Amino acid sequence: MEKIYVVFFLLLIMSACDTNDDCAATDPPPQSIHISILDTEGNSLIGENNIYKPTEITLDRGNQNIPLRFYDYDGKTFIELYYYDMESEKDYNLMLNQQETDILKLKINIYNTDCFTELKSVEKFLLNGEEIQRDNETYSYIIQK
């Protein structure tokens, strides 16, 4: 009878090791979204020689500054927004330049997986109270100006 318990215990440990190995080889999903600002013709409005300069664009709520990263892809400049520290359904000031500030509000879903806890995903993207759907072609939220 003791041998059965020992075998059961070893099988339990081995199955736990397999799960841990799978988790060790898995990265958590990115906690960021991508945003583009385009004119009515689809031209990017972000760039050092454009209307919205990356050095002037900020996102904050009171004393909390949310880091933004900018990158170019396919002739457009995108904002990568890491929303992990953002509070769900709170107003954030998206300052585009000295004259223009929009209100950004994200509805953030918190969930768990077998390998990770408290992961976040964006359920809703609101700009100035209007919901913007993610573009399936660019996987970004497009702000039309």
Short mmCIF file of C-alpha atoms in Angstrom, two decimals:
data_model
loop_
_atom_site.label_atom_id
_atom_site.label_comp_id
_atom_site.label_asym_id
_atom_site.label_seq_id
_atom_site.Cartn_x
_atom_site.Cartn_y
_atom_site.Cartn_z
CA MET A 1 0.00 0.00 0.00
CA GLU A 2 2.85 2.39 0.79
CA LYS A 3 4.23 1.83 -2.72
CA ILE A 4 0.96 3.02 -4.23
CA TYR A 5 1.15 6.24 -2.21
CA VAL A 6 4.78 6.75 -3.23
CA VAL A 7 3.95 6.19 -6.91
CA PHE A 8 0.95 8.53 -6.64
CA PHE A 9 3.10 11.18 -4.96
CA LEU A 10 5.79 10.90 -7.67
CA LEU A 11 3.17 11.19 -10.42
CA LEU A 12 1.76 14.26 -8.72
CA ILE A 13 5.21 15.88 -8.55
CA MET A 14 5.98 15.02 -12.17
CA SER A 15 2.69 16.49 -13.40
CA ALA A 16 3.40 19.69 -11.42
CA CYS A 17 6.84 19.89 -12.99
CA ASP A 18 5.34 19.63 -16.46
CA THR A 19 2.98 22.53 -15.73
CA ASN A 20 5.81 24.63 -14.29
CA ASP A 21 7.98 23.83 -17.31
CA ASP A 22 5.17 24.95 -19.63
CA CYS A 23 4.76 28.16 -17.65
CA ALA A 24 8.50 28.81 -17.57
CA ALA A 25 8.55 28.61 -21.37
CA THR A 26 5.57 30.96 -21.71
CA ASP A 27 5.71 34.73 -21.68
CA PRO A 28 2.72 36.66 -20.38
CA PRO A 29 0.68 38.48 -23.01
CA PRO A 30 1.75 42.09 -23.57
CA GLN A 31 0.06 44.63 -21.31
CA SER A 32 0.09 47.32 -23.97
CA ILE A 33 -2.02 48.69 -26.79
CA HIS A 34 -1.11 50.56 -29.94
CA ILE A 35 -2.62 53.88 -30.95
CA SER A 36 -2.32 55.81 -34.19
CA ILE A 37 -3.54 59.33 -34.92
CA LEU A 38 -4.55 59.78 -38.55
CA ASP A 39 -6.11 62.45 -40.71
CA THR A 40 -9.20 61.72 -42.82
CA GLU A 41 -7.00 60.45 -45.66
CA GLY A 42 -5.19 57.93 -43.44
CA ASN A 43 -1.95 59.89 -43.05
CA SER A 44 -0.16 59.73 -39.72
CA LEU A 45 -0.28 62.95 -37.73
CA ILE A 46 2.46 61.87 -35.29
CA GLY A 47 6.09 62.70 -36.01
CA GLU A 48 8.77 65.25 -35.25
CA ASN A 49 7.88 67.09 -38.49
CA ASN A 50 4.13 66.66 -38.01
CA ILE A 51 1.22 68.11 -35.99
CA TYR A 52 1.74 65.85 -32.93
CA LYS A 53 5.39 65.46 -31.93
CA PRO A 54 6.32 62.42 -29.81
CA THR A 55 8.33 64.67 -27.49
CA GLU A 56 5.15 66.61 -26.63
CA ILE A 57 2.65 63.74 -26.24
CA THR A 58 2.03 62.67 -22.64
CA LEU A 59 -0.54 60.64 -20.71
CA ASP A 60 -1.24 61.38 -17.05
CA ARG A 61 -3.79 61.40 -14.28
CA GLY A 62 -2.87 63.76 -11.48
CA ASN A 63 0.70 62.90 -10.45
CA GLN A 64 0.66 59.56 -12.29
CA ASN A 65 2.50 59.62 -15.62
CA ILE A 66 1.93 56.65 -17.93
CA PRO A 67 4.94 55.74 -20.10
CA LEU A 68 4.48 55.96 -23.85
CA ARG A 69 6.75 54.54 -26.51
CA PHE A 70 6.69 55.58 -30.16
CA TYR A 71 7.59 53.47 -33.17
CA ASP A 72 7.27 53.66 -36.94
CA TYR A 73 5.66 50.94 -39.01
CA ASP A 74 4.48 50.97 -42.61
CA GLY A 75 4.89 54.75 -42.98
CA LYS A 76 2.95 55.57 -39.80
CA THR A 77 4.02 56.45 -36.27
CA PHE A 78 2.28 54.55 -33.48
CA ILE A 79 2.04 55.10 -29.75
CA GLU A 80 2.60 52.03 -27.60
CA LEU A 81 0.75 52.51 -24.33
CA TYR A 82 1.61 50.27 -21.37
CA TYR A 83 -1.63 50.26 -19.39
CA TYR A 84 -0.65 47.90 -16.57
CA ASP A 85 -0.58 50.66 -13.93
CA MET A 86 -3.70 52.41 -15.20
CA GLU A 87 -6.96 52.30 -13.27
CA SER A 88 -10.00 50.99 -15.11
CA GLU A 89 -12.64 53.53 -16.13
CA LYS A 90 -10.71 56.56 -14.88
CA ASP A 91 -10.08 59.70 -16.94
CA TYR A 92 -6.50 60.21 -18.16
CA ASN A 93 -5.26 63.34 -19.92
CA LEU A 94 -3.78 62.55 -23.32
CA MET A 95 -1.89 65.75 -24.05
CA LEU A 96 -1.14 65.84 -27.77
CA ASN A 97 0.47 69.28 -27.79
CA GLN A 98 0.25 72.57 -25.84
CA GLN A 99 -3.12 73.39 -27.39
CA GLU A 100 -4.86 70.00 -27.50
CA THR A 101 -5.67 67.49 -24.74
CA ASP A 102 -8.08 64.57 -25.08
CA ILE A 103 -9.60 62.47 -22.29
CA LEU A 104 -8.70 58.78 -22.54
CA LYS A 105 -10.56 56.18 -20.50
CA LEU A 106 -9.93 52.44 -20.67
CA LYS A 107 -12.18 49.72 -19.32
CA ILE A 108 -9.64 47.14 -18.20
CA ASN A 109 -10.48 43.49 -17.59
CA ILE A 110 -8.41 41.58 -15.00
CA TYR A 111 -8.10 37.82 -15.43
CA ASN A 112 -5.96 34.82 -14.43
CA THR A 113 -4.51 31.92 -16.40
CA ASP A 114 -2.84 28.68 -15.34
CA CYS A 115 0.54 30.40 -15.44
CA PHE A 116 -0.18 34.05 -14.61
CA THR A 117 -2.35 36.02 -12.21
CA GLU A 118 -3.85 39.47 -12.53
CA LEU A 119 -3.32 39.87 -16.24
CA LYS A 120 -5.05 42.83 -17.82
CA SER A 121 -6.68 43.38 -21.17
CA VAL A 122 -8.47 46.38 -22.63
CA GLU A 123 -12.20 45.77 -22.94
CA LYS A 124 -13.14 49.30 -24.03
CA PHE A 125 -11.20 52.29 -25.39
CA LEU A 126 -12.95 55.64 -24.96
CA LEU A 127 -11.67 58.97 -26.23
CA ASN A 128 -13.58 62.05 -25.10
CA GLY A 129 -16.47 59.76 -24.13
CA GLU A 130 -16.72 58.01 -27.50
CA GLU A 131 -15.80 54.35 -27.89
CA ILE A 132 -13.18 53.54 -30.49
CA GLN A 133 -12.96 49.99 -31.81
CA ARG A 134 -9.59 48.36 -32.40
CA ASP A 135 -8.68 48.18 -36.07
CA ASN A 136 -8.25 44.52 -37.02
CA GLU A 137 -5.83 45.30 -39.83
CA THR A 138 -3.28 47.28 -37.79
CA TYR A 139 -4.27 45.90 -34.34
CA SER A 140 -4.33 49.48 -33.12
CA TYR A 141 -6.85 52.03 -31.96
CA ILE A 142 -7.11 54.75 -34.57
CA ILE A 143 -7.81 58.29 -33.43
CA GLN A 144 -9.21 60.22 -36.37
CA LYS A 145 -8.40 63.96 -36.43
#
